[in-house]
CSV table of C-alpha atoms in Angstrom, one decimal:
chain,number,residue,atom,x,y,z
L,1,MET,CA,-42.5,-79.9,-12.6
L,2,ARG,CA,-43.6,-77.4,-15.5
L,3,THR,CA,-40.9,-75.1,-16.6
L,4,GLY,CA,-41.2,-71.6,-17.8
L,5,LEU,CA,-42.3,-68.3,-16.8
L,6,GLN,CA,-44.6,-67.6,-13.5
L,7,GLN,CA,-45.8,-64.6,-11.6
L,8,THR,CA,-46.0,-65.0,-7.6
L,9,THR,CA,-46.6,-62.5,-4.8
L,10,GLY,CA,-44.8,-62.5,-1.7
L,11,LEU,CA,-44.4,-60.0,1.3
L,12,ARG,CA,-40.8,-59.3,3.0
L,13,GLN,CA,-39.1,-56.6,4.7
L,14,GLU,CA,-36.4,-54.8,3.2
L,15,LEU,CA,-34.2,-51.8,4.2
L,16,LYS,CA,-33.7,-49.4,1.4
L,17,VAL,CA,-31.7,-45.8,2.2
L,18,ASN,CA,-33.6,-42.9,0.6
L,19,PRO,CA,-31.1,-40.7,-1.7
L,20,ARG,CA,-32.1,-37.9,0.1
L,21,LEU,CA,-30.7,-39.1,3.4
L,22,TYR,CA,-27.7,-40.2,1.6
L,23,GLN,CA,-26.8,-36.1,0.5
L,24,ALA,CA,-28.2,-35.1,4.1
L,25,MET,CA,-25.4,-37.0,5.4
L,26,ASP,CA,-23.0,-35.4,2.7
L,27,LEU,CA,-24.1,-32.4,3.9
L,28,LEU,CA,-23.7,-33.2,7.5
L,29,TYR,CA,-20.0,-34.6,6.6
L,30,MET,CA,-18.9,-31.3,4.5
L,31,PRO,CA,-16.7,-28.5,6.4
L,32,LEU,CA,-17.9,-25.3,6.1
L,33,LEU,CA,-15.9,-24.0,3.1
L,34,ASP,CA,-16.9,-27.4,1.1
L,35,LEU,CA,-20.7,-26.8,2.0
L,36,GLN,CA,-20.7,-22.8,1.0
L,37,GLN,CA,-19.5,-24.0,-2.5
L,38,HIS,CA,-22.1,-27.1,-2.4
L,39,LEU,CA,-24.6,-24.5,-2.0
L,40,LYS,CA,-23.5,-22.3,-4.7
L,41,GLN,CA,-23.8,-24.5,-6.9
L,42,GLU,CA,-27.1,-25.4,-5.9
L,43,LEU,CA,-28.1,-22.0,-6.7
L,44,LEU,CA,-26.9,-22.5,-10.0
L,45,THR,CA,-28.8,-25.5,-10.9
L,46,ASN,CA,-32.1,-25.2,-9.2
L,47,PRO,CA,-34.2,-22.2,-10.5
L,48,PHE,CA,-36.8,-22.9,-7.1
L,49,LEU,CA,-33.2,-21.3,-4.7
L,50,GLU,CA,-32.7,-18.1,-4.4
L,51,LEU,CA,-30.5,-16.0,-1.6
L,52,VAL,CA,-32.1,-14.6,1.3
L,53,GLU,CA,-31.3,-10.5,1.4
L,54,PRO,CA,-30.3,-9.1,4.2
L,55,GLU,CA,-33.2,-7.0,4.7
L,56,GLU,CA,-35.4,-10.2,4.7
L,57,ASP,CA,-33.7,-12.0,7.6
L,58,ASP,CA,-36.6,-10.6,9.7
L,59,ASP,CA,-39.0,-12.6,7.6
L,60,GLU,CA,-37.5,-15.9,7.1
L,61,SER,CA,-39.8,-17.5,9.8
L,62,PRO,CA,-43.2,-18.9,8.4
L,63,GLU,CA,-44.7,-16.9,11.0
L,64,ALA,CA,-43.3,-13.9,9.5
L,65,GLU,CA,-44.2,-15.1,6.1
L,66,GLU,CA,-47.9,-16.2,7.1
L,67,ALA,CA,-48.4,-12.3,8.7
L,68,SER,CA,-47.3,-10.8,5.6
L,69,GLU,CA,-49.6,-12.5,3.7
L,70,ALA,CA,-52.1,-11.5,5.9
L,71,GLN,CA,-51.1,-8.0,5.8
L,72,ASP,CA,-51.0,-8.1,2.1
L,73,LEU,CA,-54.9,-9.4,2.0
L,74,THR,CA,-56.3,-6.8,5.0
L,75,GLU,CA,-54.7,-3.6,4.2
L,76,PRO,CA,-53.9,-1.8,0.8
L,77,GLU,CA,-51.1,-2.0,-0.8
L,78,ALA,CA,-49.0,1.2,0.2
L,79,VAL,CA,-47.8,3.9,-2.7
L,80,ALA,CA,-44.2,5.3,-2.7
L,81,GLU,CA,-44.1,9.1,-3.0
L,82,PRO,CA,-42.2,9.8,-5.7
L,83,GLU,CA,-38.9,11.5,-5.0
L,84,PRO,CA,-39.0,14.9,-6.8
L,85,GLU,CA,-37.2,15.1,-9.8
L,86,LYS,CA,-33.4,16.5,-9.8
L,87,THR,CA,-32.0,18.1,-12.6
L,88,GLY,CA,-29.5,20.8,-13.7
L,89,ASP,CA,-25.9,20.5,-13.3
L,90,ASP,CA,-25.8,21.8,-9.7
L,91,ASP,CA,-26.8,18.1,-8.6
L,92,VAL,CA,-23.9,16.3,-10.0
L,93,ASP,CA,-20.6,16.1,-7.7
L,94,TRP,CA,-18.1,16.2,-10.5
L,95,GLU,CA,-15.1,15.7,-8.2
L,96,ALA,CA,-16.8,12.6,-7.0
L,97,VAL,CA,-17.0,11.6,-10.7
L,98,LEU,CA,-13.7,12.3,-11.4
L,99,LEU,CA,-12.6,10.5,-8.4
L,100,ASP,CA,-15.0,7.7,-8.8
L,101,GLY,CA,-15.7,6.8,-12.7
L,102,PHE,CA,-17.3,8.7,-15.3
L,103,GLU,CA,-21.0,8.1,-13.9
L,104,THR,CA,-23.1,11.0,-13.6
L,105,GLY,CA,-24.2,11.3,-9.7
L,106,GLY,CA,-20.9,9.6,-8.5
L,107,GLN,CA,-20.4,5.8,-7.5
L,108,ARG,CA,-23.3,3.8,-7.1
L,109,GLU,CA,-24.1,2.6,-3.7
L,110,GLU,CA,-23.4,-1.1,-3.4
L,111,HIS,CA,-26.6,-3.2,-2.0
L,112,GLU,CA,-25.2,-6.8,-2.4
L,113,GLN,CA,-22.2,-8.4,0.0
L,114,GLN,CA,-19.1,-8.2,-2.1
L,115,GLU,CA,-16.9,-11.7,-1.6
L,116,TRP,CA,-13.4,-11.5,-0.3
L,117,TYR,CA,-11.0,-13.2,-3.0
L,118,GLU,CA,-7.8,-14.5,-1.2
L,119,PRO,CA,-4.9,-13.6,-3.0
L,120,VAL,CA,-2.6,-16.5,-4.5
L,121,THR,CA,0.8,-17.0,-5.8
L,122,VAL,CA,0.6,-18.1,-9.2
L,123,ALA,CA,4.2,-19.8,-9.2
L,124,SER,CA,6.5,-20.0,-6.8
L,125,ARG,CA,10.1,-21.1,-6.9
L,126,ASP,CA,11.1,-24.8,-5.8
L,127,LEU,CA,14.4,-26.7,-4.8
L,128,ALA,CA,14.7,-27.4,-8.8
L,129,ASP,CA,14.7,-23.5,-9.7
L,130,HIS,CA,17.2,-22.9,-6.9
L,131,LEU,CA,19.5,-25.3,-8.2
L,132,THR,CA,19.0,-24.5,-11.9
L,133,GLU,CA,19.6,-21.0,-11.5
L,134,GLN,CA,22.7,-21.8,-9.7
L,135,LEU,CA,24.0,-24.2,-12.5
L,136,SER,CA,23.1,-21.2,-15.0
L,137,LEU,CA,25.8,-19.0,-13.3
L,138,LEU,CA,28.5,-21.9,-13.6
L,139,GLU,CA,30.6,-22.0,-16.8
L,140,LEU,CA,29.5,-25.9,-17.6
L,141,SER,CA,30.1,-27.6,-21.2
L,142,PRO,CA,27.0,-28.5,-22.9
L,143,ARG,CA,27.3,-31.9,-22.0
L,144,GLN,CA,27.9,-31.1,-18.5
L,145,ALA,CA,24.7,-28.7,-18.5
L,146,PHE,CA,22.6,-31.7,-19.9
L,147,LEU,CA,24.1,-34.0,-17.5
L,148,ALA,CA,23.3,-31.3,-14.6
L,149,GLU,CA,19.3,-31.3,-15.7
L,150,GLU,CA,19.3,-35.3,-15.2
L,151,PHE,CA,20.7,-34.6,-11.8
L,152,VAL,CA,18.1,-32.2,-10.6
L,153,GLY,CA,15.6,-34.2,-11.8
L,154,ASN,CA,16.4,-37.1,-10.0
L,155,ILE,CA,16.6,-35.1,-6.2
L,156,ASN,CA,13.6,-35.0,-4.4
L,157,ASP,CA,12.0,-32.5,-2.1
L,158,ASP,CA,14.1,-33.6,0.7
L,159,GLY,CA,17.3,-32.8,-1.1
L,160,TYR,CA,19.1,-36.3,-1.2
L,161,LEU,CA,19.5,-37.7,-4.7
L,162,ALA,CA,16.7,-40.4,-5.2
L,163,CYS,CA,18.4,-43.2,-7.6
L,164,SER,CA,21.7,-44.4,-8.0
L,165,LEU,CA,24.7,-42.7,-10.1
L,166,GLU,CA,24.7,-45.7,-12.5
L,167,GLU,CA,20.9,-45.2,-13.0
L,168,ILE,CA,21.2,-41.6,-13.9
L,169,ARG,CA,24.1,-42.6,-16.5
L,170,HIS,CA,21.8,-44.6,-17.8
L,171,GLY,CA,18.9,-42.4,-18.5
L,172,ALA,CA,21.4,-39.7,-19.9
L,173,ASN,CA,23.0,-42.0,-22.2
L,174,GLU,CA,19.1,-43.4,-22.9
L,175,VAL,CA,18.2,-39.7,-23.9
L,176,LEU,CA,21.2,-38.9,-26.2
L,177,ARG,CA,20.8,-42.1,-28.0
L,178,ARG,CA,16.9,-41.0,-28.7
L,179,GLU,CA,18.0,-37.5,-29.4
L,180,ALA,CA,20.5,-38.7,-32.2
L,181,GLU,CA,17.9,-41.2,-33.5
L,182,GLU,CA,15.6,-38.5,-33.9
L,183,ARG,CA,18.4,-36.1,-35.9
L,184,GLU,CA,19.6,-39.1,-37.9
L,185,ILE,CA,23.1,-38.5,-36.5
L,186,GLU,CA,25.2,-41.0,-38.0
L,187,GLY,CA,28.2,-42.6,-36.0
L,188,ASP,CA,28.3,-43.5,-32.5
L,189,VAL,CA,27.0,-40.9,-30.5
L,190,PRO,CA,29.9,-40.2,-27.1
L,191,GLU,CA,28.2,-42.2,-24.0
L,192,PHE,CA,28.8,-40.4,-20.2
L,193,SER,CA,31.0,-42.2,-18.6
L,194,GLU,CA,31.2,-42.8,-14.7
L,195,ASP,CA,34.1,-39.9,-14.2
L,196,GLU,CA,31.8,-37.5,-16.1
L,197,VAL,CA,28.6,-38.4,-13.4
L,198,GLU,CA,31.2,-38.5,-10.4
L,199,THR,CA,32.5,-34.9,-11.4
L,200,LEU,CA,29.3,-33.2,-11.8
L,201,LEU,CA,27.9,-35.1,-8.5
L,202,HIS,CA,30.6,-33.1,-6.3
L,203,ILE,CA,29.2,-30.1,-8.5
L,204,ILE,CA,25.9,-30.3,-7.5
L,205,GLN,CA,26.7,-30.8,-4.1
L,206,GLU,CA,28.8,-27.8,-3.8
L,207,LEU,CA,25.3,-25.8,-4.7
L,208,ASP,CA,23.4,-24.3,-2.0
L,209,PRO,CA,21.3,-25.3,0.2
L,210,PRO,CA,24.3,-27.5,2.1
L,211,GLY,CA,23.9,-31.0,2.0
L,212,VAL,CA,22.0,-31.0,-1.2
L,213,GLY,CA,22.6,-34.2,-3.7
L,214,ALA,CA,23.4,-36.3,-0.7
L,215,ARG,CA,22.6,-40.2,-1.0
L,216,ASN,CA,22.0,-40.7,2.4
L,217,LEU,CA,21.7,-39.0,6.0
L,218,ARG,CA,25.7,-39.6,6.6
L,219,GLU,CA,26.6,-38.0,3.3
L,220,CYS,CA,24.0,-34.7,3.9
L,221,LEU,CA,25.8,-34.1,7.4
L,222,MET,CA,29.3,-34.3,6.2
L,223,LEU,CA,28.4,-32.0,3.5
L,224,GLN,CA,27.3,-29.7,5.8
L,225,LEU,CA,30.2,-30.0,8.4
L,226,ARG,CA,32.8,-29.5,5.5
L,227,ALA,CA,30.3,-26.1,4.2
L,228,ASP,CA,30.7,-24.7,7.6
L,229,GLY,CA,34.7,-25.3,7.6
L,230,GLN,CA,34.3,-28.2,10.0
L,231,ALA,CA,35.4,-31.2,7.8
L,232,GLU,CA,38.8,-31.8,10.2
L,233,SER,CA,36.2,-31.7,13.3
L,234,LEU,CA,35.5,-34.5,16.2
L,235,ALA,CA,31.9,-34.0,14.8
L,236,ALA,CA,32.9,-35.0,11.3
L,237,ARG,CA,35.3,-37.7,12.7
L,238,LEU,CA,32.1,-39.2,14.5
L,239,VAL,CA,30.0,-39.4,11.6
L,240,VAL,CA,32.2,-40.8,9.3
L,241,GLU,CA,33.5,-43.6,12.0
L,242,ALA,CA,30.8,-44.0,14.4
L,243,PHE,CA,27.6,-43.1,13.0
L,244,ASP,CA,25.8,-45.9,14.0
L,245,GLU,CA,26.7,-45.2,18.1
L,246,LEU,CA,25.9,-41.9,17.5
L,247,ILE,CA,22.3,-42.3,16.4
L,248,ALA,CA,22.3,-44.8,19.6
L,249,ARG,CA,23.7,-42.3,22.0
L,250,ARG,CA,25.9,-44.5,23.3
L,251,TRP,CA,28.6,-41.9,24.4
L,252,GLY,CA,30.3,-44.0,26.9
L,253,GLU,CA,31.6,-46.4,23.7
L,254,VAL,CA,32.2,-43.7,21.5
L,255,ALA,CA,34.5,-42.1,24.0
L,256,LYS,CA,36.7,-45.3,25.0
L,257,ARG,CA,36.7,-45.9,21.4
L,258,PHE,CA,38.4,-42.5,20.4
L,259,GLY,CA,40.2,-41.9,23.7
L,260,ILE,CA,38.3,-38.8,24.7
L,261,SER,CA,35.8,-37.9,27.5
L,262,PRO,CA,31.9,-38.4,27.1
L,263,GLN,CA,31.1,-34.8,27.5
L,264,ALA,CA,33.2,-34.3,24.4
L,265,VAL,CA,31.5,-36.6,22.7
L,266,GLN,CA,28.3,-35.2,23.6
L,267,ALA,CA,29.1,-32.1,22.7
L,268,ALA,CA,30.2,-32.9,19.4
L,269,ALA,CA,26.8,-34.6,19.0
L,270,ASP,CA,25.2,-31.4,19.6
L,271,GLU,CA,26.5,-29.8,16.5
L,272,ILE,CA,25.7,-32.1,14.7
L,273,ALA,CA,22.1,-31.8,15.8
L,274,LYS,CA,21.9,-28.5,15.0
L,275,LEU,CA,22.7,-29.8,11.1
L,276,ASP,CA,19.5,-30.0,8.9
L,277,PRO,CA,18.6,-33.8,8.0
L,278,LYS,CA,16.3,-32.1,5.2
L,279,PRO,CA,18.0,-29.4,3.7
L,280,GLY,CA,15.7,-29.4,0.7
L,281,LEU,CA,12.7,-28.8,2.6
L,282,ARG,CA,13.0,-25.1,3.1
L,283,PHE,CA,12.2,-24.6,-0.4
L,284,SER,CA,9.5,-26.7,-1.1
L,285,ALA,CA,5.9,-24.8,-1.7
L,286,GLY,CA,4.3,-25.9,1.5
L,287,SER,CA,0.8,-24.5,1.2
L,288,ASP,CA,-0.8,-22.6,3.4
L,289,ASN,CA,-3.8,-24.2,5.4
L,290,TYR,CA,-6.4,-21.5,6.6
L,291,VAL,CA,-9.0,-23.0,9.3
L,292,ILE,CA,-12.4,-21.4,9.6
L,293,PRO,CA,-14.0,-22.6,12.3
L,294,ASP,CA,-17.5,-24.0,12.1
L,295,MET,CA,-18.8,-23.1,15.6
L,296,VAL,CA,-17.8,-20.0,18.3
L,297,VAL,CA,-17.8,-20.5,21.9
L,298,GLU,CA,-17.7,-17.8,23.8
L,299,LYS,CA,-17.9,-17.4,27.9
L,300,ILE,CA,-20.7,-14.6,28.6
L,301,ASP,CA,-21.7,-13.7,32.1
L,302,GLY,CA,-19.9,-17.0,33.3
L,303,HIS,CA,-22.2,-19.1,31.1
L,304,TYR,CA,-20.6,-21.0,28.0
L,305,HIS,CA,-22.6,-20.0,24.7
L,306,ILE,CA,-22.6,-21.6,21.5
L,307,PHE,CA,-22.9,-19.9,17.9
L,308,LEU,CA,-22.7,-21.2,14.4
L,309,ASN,CA,-20.1,-19.8,12.4
L,310,ASP,CA,-22.4,-19.8,9.1
L,311,GLY,CA,-22.4,-16.4,8.6
L,312,ASN,CA,-20.8,-16.4,5.0
L,313,LEU,CA,-23.3,-19.6,4.3
L,314,PRO,CA,-25.6,-18.7,1.2
L,315,ARG,CA,-29.1,-18.4,3.5
L,316,LEU,CA,-31.5,-20.0,1.1
L,317,LYS,CA,-35.3,-19.4,0.4
L,318,LEU,CA,-38.1,-20.8,-2.2
L,319,SER,CA,-37.9,-18.1,-5.1
L,320,ARG,CA,-41.5,-16.7,-5.2
L,321,THR,CA,-41.5,-16.2,-8.7
L,322,TYR,CA,-41.0,-19.6,-9.9
L,323,GLN,CA,-43.5,-20.6,-7.6
L,324,GLU,CA,-46.4,-18.6,-8.8
L,325,ILE,CA,-45.2,-19.9,-12.5
L,326,ALA,CA,-45.3,-23.5,-11.0
L,327,ARG,CA,-49.0,-23.3,-9.9
L,328,ASP,CA,-50.2,-22.9,-13.1
L,329,LYS,CA,-49.7,-26.7,-14.2
L,330,LYS,CA,-51.8,-26.5,-17.3
L,331,ARG,CA,-49.2,-24.4,-19.1
L,332,PHE,CA,-46.7,-27.4,-18.8
L,333,ASP,CA,-46.7,-30.7,-20.2
L,334,THR,CA,-45.9,-34.0,-18.1
L,335,GLU,CA,-42.3,-33.7,-18.9
L,336,SER,CA,-42.2,-30.5,-17.7
L,337,LYS,CA,-44.2,-30.9,-15.0
L,338,ASP,CA,-41.9,-33.8,-13.9
L,339,PHE,CA,-39.2,-31.3,-13.7
L,340,ILE,CA,-40.9,-28.8,-11.7
L,341,ALA,CA,-42.1,-30.9,-9.1
L,342,SER,CA,-38.8,-32.5,-9.0
L,343,LYS,CA,-36.7,-29.3,-8.5
L,344,LEU,CA,-39.2,-27.7,-6.1
L,345,ASN,CA,-39.1,-31.0,-4.2
L,346,SER,CA,-35.3,-30.3,-4.2
L,347,ALA,CA,-35.4,-27.2,-3.2
L,348,ASN,CA,-37.3,-27.6,-0.3
L,349,TRP,CA,-35.7,-30.4,0.7
L,350,MET,CA,-32.1,-28.3,0.5
L,351,ILE,CA,-33.8,-25.9,3.0
L,352,GLN,CA,-34.8,-28.4,5.7
L,353,ALA,CA,-31.4,-30.1,5.5
L,354,ILE,CA,-29.6,-27.2,5.7
L,355,GLU,CA,-31.4,-25.9,9.1
L,356,GLN,CA,-31.5,-30.0,10.1
L,357,ARG,CA,-27.7,-29.8,9.9
L,358,ARG,CA,-27.4,-26.3,12.3
L,359,GLN,CA,-29.6,-28.1,14.9
L,360,THR,CA,-27.5,-31.5,15.0
L,361,MET,CA,-23.9,-29.3,15.2
L,362,LEU,CA,-25.5,-27.0,18.0
L,363,LYS,CA,-27.1,-30.4,19.7
L,364,VAL,CA,-23.5,-32.3,19.7
L,365,MET,CA,-21.5,-28.9,20.6
L,366,HIS,CA,-23.9,-28.2,23.7
L,367,TYR,CA,-22.9,-31.7,25.3
L,368,ILE,CA,-19.2,-31.4,24.3
L,369,VAL,CA,-19.1,-28.3,26.3
L,370,ASP,CA,-21.1,-29.4,29.3
L,371,ARG,CA,-18.7,-32.7,29.6
L,372,GLN,CA,-15.9,-30.8,28.9
L,373,ARG,CA,-16.9,-28.0,31.1
L,374,ASP,CA,-13.4,-28.6,33.3
L,375,PHE,CA,-11.2,-28.4,30.1
L,376,PHE,CA,-12.7,-24.8,29.5
L,377,GLU,CA,-12.1,-23.8,33.3
L,378,ARG,CA,-8.8,-25.2,33.6
L,379,GLY,CA,-7.1,-26.3,30.4
L,380,VAL,CA,-5.6,-30.3,29.1
L,381,GLN,CA,-5.7,-31.5,32.4
L,382,GLY,CA,-9.5,-30.9,33.0
L,383,LEU,CA,-10.2,-32.8,29.7
L,384,ARG,CA,-12.6,-35.8,30.6
L,385,PRO,CA,-12.7,-39.0,28.6
L,386,LEU,CA,-15.3,-38.8,25.9
L,387,THR,CA,-16.7,-41.6,23.1
L,388,LEU,CA,-18.9,-41.0,20.0
L,389,ARG,CA,-21.0,-43.8,21.3
L,390,GLU,CA,-21.7,-41.6,24.6
L,391,VAL,CA,-22.5,-38.5,22.9
L,392,ALA,CA,-24.6,-40.4,20.6
L,393,GLU,CA,-26.7,-42.2,23.7
L,394,ALA,CA,-26.8,-38.4,25.0
L,395,VAL,CA,-28.3,-36.7,22.2
L,396,GLY,CA,-30.3,-39.5,20.8
L,397,MET,CA,-28.6,-39.8,17.2
L,398,HIS,CA,-26.3,-42.9,15.5
L,399,GLU,CA,-22.9,-43.1,16.4
L,400,SER,CA,-21.9,-42.5,12.6
L,401,THR,CA,-24.2,-39.2,12.6
L,402,VAL,CA,-21.9,-37.9,15.8
L,403,SER,CA,-19.0,-38.9,13.9
L,404,ARG,CA,-19.8,-37.1,10.6
L,405,VAL,CA,-20.7,-33.9,12.5
L,406,THR,CA,-17.1,-33.6,14.0
L,407,ASN,CA,-15.1,-34.8,11.0
L,408,GLU,CA,-13.0,-32.1,10.2
L,409,LYS,CA,-14.9,-29.4,12.0
L,410,PHE,CA,-13.3,-26.7,14.2
L,411,VAL,CA,-14.4,-24.8,16.7
L,412,GLN,CA,-13.2,-21.5,18.3
L,413,THR,CA,-13.1,-21.3,21.8
L,414,PRO,CA,-11.4,-19.7,24.9
L,415,ARG,CA,-8.5,-22.1,24.8
L,416,GLY,CA,-8.3,-21.7,20.9
L,417,VAL,CA,-8.7,-23.1,17.8
L,418,LEU,CA,-9.7,-26.8,18.2
L,419,PRO,CA,-10.8,-29.6,16.0
L,420,LEU,CA,-13.8,-31.6,17.3
L,421,LYS,CA,-12.0,-34.8,17.7
L,422,PHE,CA,-9.3,-33.2,19.9
L,423,PHE,CA,-12.6,-33.3,23.0
L,424,PHE,CA,-12.7,-37.2,22.4
L,425,SER,CA,-10.3,-39.7,24.0
L,426,SER,CA,-10.3,-42.4,25.7
L,427,GLY,CA,-9.8,-42.6,29.7
L,428,LEU,CA,-7.9,-44.0,32.9
L,429,SER,CA,-9.7,-44.2,36.2
L,430,THR,CA,-8.1,-42.5,39.5
L,431,ALA,CA,-7.8,-43.6,42.8
L,432,ASP,CA,-11.2,-41.6,44.0
L,433,GLY,CA,-13.5,-43.2,41.0
L,434,ASP,CA,-12.6,-39.9,38.7
L,435,ASP,CA,-12.1,-40.6,34.8
L,436,VAL,CA,-9.0,-39.0,33.8
L,437,SER,CA,-8.3,-38.4,29.8
L,438,ALA,CA,-5.6,-40.3,28.0
L,439,ARG,CA,-4.6,-36.9,26.6
L,440,GLY,CA,-4.5,-35.1,30.0
L,441,ILE,CA,-1.9,-38.0,30.8
L,442,LYS,CA,0.1,-37.4,27.7
L,443,ASP,CA,-0.2,-33.5,29.0
L,444,GLN,CA,1.3,-34.5,32.5
L,445,ILE,CA,3.9,-37.0,31.2
L,446,GLU,CA,5.5,-33.7,28.7
L,447,LYS,CA,5.6,-32.0,31.1
L,448,LEU,CA,7.5,-34.1,33.8
L,449,VAL,CA,9.9,-34.8,31.0
L,450,SER,CA,10.7,-30.9,30.2
L,451,GLY,CA,11.2,-30.4,34.0
L,452,GLU,CA,13.2,-33.3,34.5
L,453,ASP,CA,17.0,-33.4,35.7
L,454,PRO,CA,18.7,-34.0,32.2
L,455,ARG,CA,21.8,-35.7,34.3
L,456,ASN,CA,19.1,-38.2,35.6
L,457,PRO,CA,16.1,-38.3,33.3
L,458,LEU,CA,12.7,-40.0,34.4
L,459,THR,CA,12.4,-43.6,33.6
L,460,ASP,CA,8.9,-45.3,32.7
L,461,GLN,CA,8.6,-46.7,36.2
L,462,ALA,CA,9.6,-43.5,37.8
L,463,ILE,CA,6.8,-42.0,35.7
L,464,VAL,CA,4.0,-44.3,36.8
L,465,GLU,CA,5.2,-43.6,40.6
L,466,ILE,CA,4.4,-40.2,40.1
L,467,LEU,CA,1.1,-40.2,38.5
L,468,GLN,CA,0.0,-42.7,40.9
L,469,GLU,CA,1.0,-40.3,44.0
L,470,THR,CA,-1.3,-38.1,42.2
L,471,GLY,CA,-4.3,-40.6,42.1
L,472,VAL,CA,-3.8,-42.2,38.6
L,473,GLN,CA,-3.6,-45.8,37.6
L,474,ILE,CA,-1.5,-46.5,35.2
L,475,ALA,CA,0.9,-49.3,34.0
L,476,ARG,CA,4.4,-48.8,32.6
L,477,ARG,CA,3.6,-50.2,29.1
L,478,THR,CA,0.9,-47.4,28.9
L,479,VAL,CA,3.4,-44.7,30.0
L,480,ALA,CA,6.2,-46.0,27.5
L,481,LYS,CA,3.4,-46.2,24.5
L,482,TYR,CA,2.2,-42.4,25.3
L,483,ARG,CA,5.9,-41.5,25.3
L,484,ASP,CA,6.4,-42.7,22.1
L,485,GLN,CA,3.4,-41.3,20.2
L,486,LEU,CA,4.8,-37.5,22.1
L,487,GLY,CA,7.9,-38.3,20.2
L,488,VAL,CA,9.9,-38.4,23.6
L,489,LEU,CA,13.2,-40.6,23.5
L,490,PRO,CA,13.3,-43.5,26.4
L,491,ALA,CA,15.2,-42.1,29.2
L,492,ARG,CA,18.7,-43.7,28.3
L,493,MET,CA,18.7,-41.7,25.2
L,494,ARG,CA,17.7,-38.5,27.0
L,495,LYS,CA,20.6,-38.9,29.6
L,496,ARG,CA,23.1,-35.9,29.7
L,497,VAL,CA,26.6,-36.7,30.9
C-alpha cells in the first residue's frame, strides 16, 4: 500500500443549517421586549436599514412602491409653492416663547414618536439596611458594633441566621487578627468569646422584624410570640414542647399529652399559623415584572379576532439612499463590495424574517383560539387538552417551531392576560368520549375542596367518585398528584375538630 497524500472525489448528503436559519429561530423565540431591543441594535449596525415613518405606512407594500415609482416616471414632479415669508415681531408669540423656551416661534412640533422611559429606583433599602439603621440607634461598644456587622452580613433574605455562632465568632476573630497584622499592632489581640457572641445574638433578635436572627423555624416562631406578649401562652408551649406533632396536625395526641381539648389545640395552632415563617422577605427588593402581551384576542360581533401587539416594534425598510449608493459598483473595491453585499442581504433577510415571525404567530394563535373556544366562552372548565404536536400538525410546522412561538409569549384575552403555555395541557377522557383538560380537572378539585365541610373534608377517593358522577374517568393517584400540585393538604390534615 502506497503512503502519501491523495485526492479522491466522492458524493454524499449532509444536513447543514444555514446561519440565517439559526437567527430566524432566535427571532421567533424572542419575547416582544427582547425583539424590540434586537431590532434597535440592528438599526445601529446595518446602514441599509431605517425606520418607516408613520406617514409612510401606506406605502410599505411592494405594490404601493411600484405604483409610486411608476407615477414618478409618468408625471412631472409637483413643486410646492413657497409659503409667504413672515416678518416682524407681530408674528412671534412672546408668551409662548417665555413659557415653552427661548426659541422664536414657540415650541417646535415633534414629528417623531417619543419613547417612554419607566422611572426606576436607583437604590432601595433591604433587610441589612433596616437592621444596620436600628443598630446605629443602640449604645453599642466598638467591639459590639464590629461583631454586629458580622451578624448582619450572615442573615439571609428570609431573616434567618445562615451560619452557626461558632462560625461567626471564628470569622470575626480572623478579621481582628488580619487588621492587627496590617496595623502592626504588637501583643495579643483580645478575641471574641462565646458569651459576647451569645449576648449580641440576643440583641439582634430583639430588632424589627420580630423573628429576625433566628436559627430555625421553631426559634423564629418563639421570637414572634415573645414580641407579641405570648411567651407564656399555650401556643408558645406547643411550639417548644410539641413542635413535630404540631406540624403533623395530630391534634388528638397533643390534647391527650397536655390534658386539654382538641379544640383548644387547634385554636392555638391557628394563632401560630398567623405568624410569619420568613419575616425578612417583607424587606426584600422584589422586582416588579411587567407583562406586555405579544398578541390581543378580542370578541367583536360574536367572533374572536386576533391582533399582534407590535405597535411599538420598530418598522424596518431598506434605505433608498444607501441602495442608490450601492448600485454604483465601480466606486468600490472588492472588500467594500463584499461588505455592501453582506449588509444589503442581511437587511433584506431581516425584514423577511420579521414578517415571517408575524405570520407564524398569527397562524398558531388562530388554531389555539379555534381549539379553545369553549374556554373563552365558559372559562377554565371549557379548556380542552392540547399538545404542541397537535398544533404543529394542524398548521404544518415542526413541533420545535411551535414551542419557540409559545415560549415566554403572552396574549391578552377577555379572560385576562395569559401565557401561551396556559392553553397546553394533557387531558382525560369522559364517559361521553370527550376530552377534558387536566387544568380544568384541577380547577374542579380546587372548587370541591374550597366548598367542603371542614369537619368532614373530602378524601381523594370521595373526589374521584364526585368526578366520575360528572363523567370524568380519573384514578385516585391522579387526584392525589393534582392535589399536591395545587398545594392542597390531605383530608386528614384539613380536618377541623
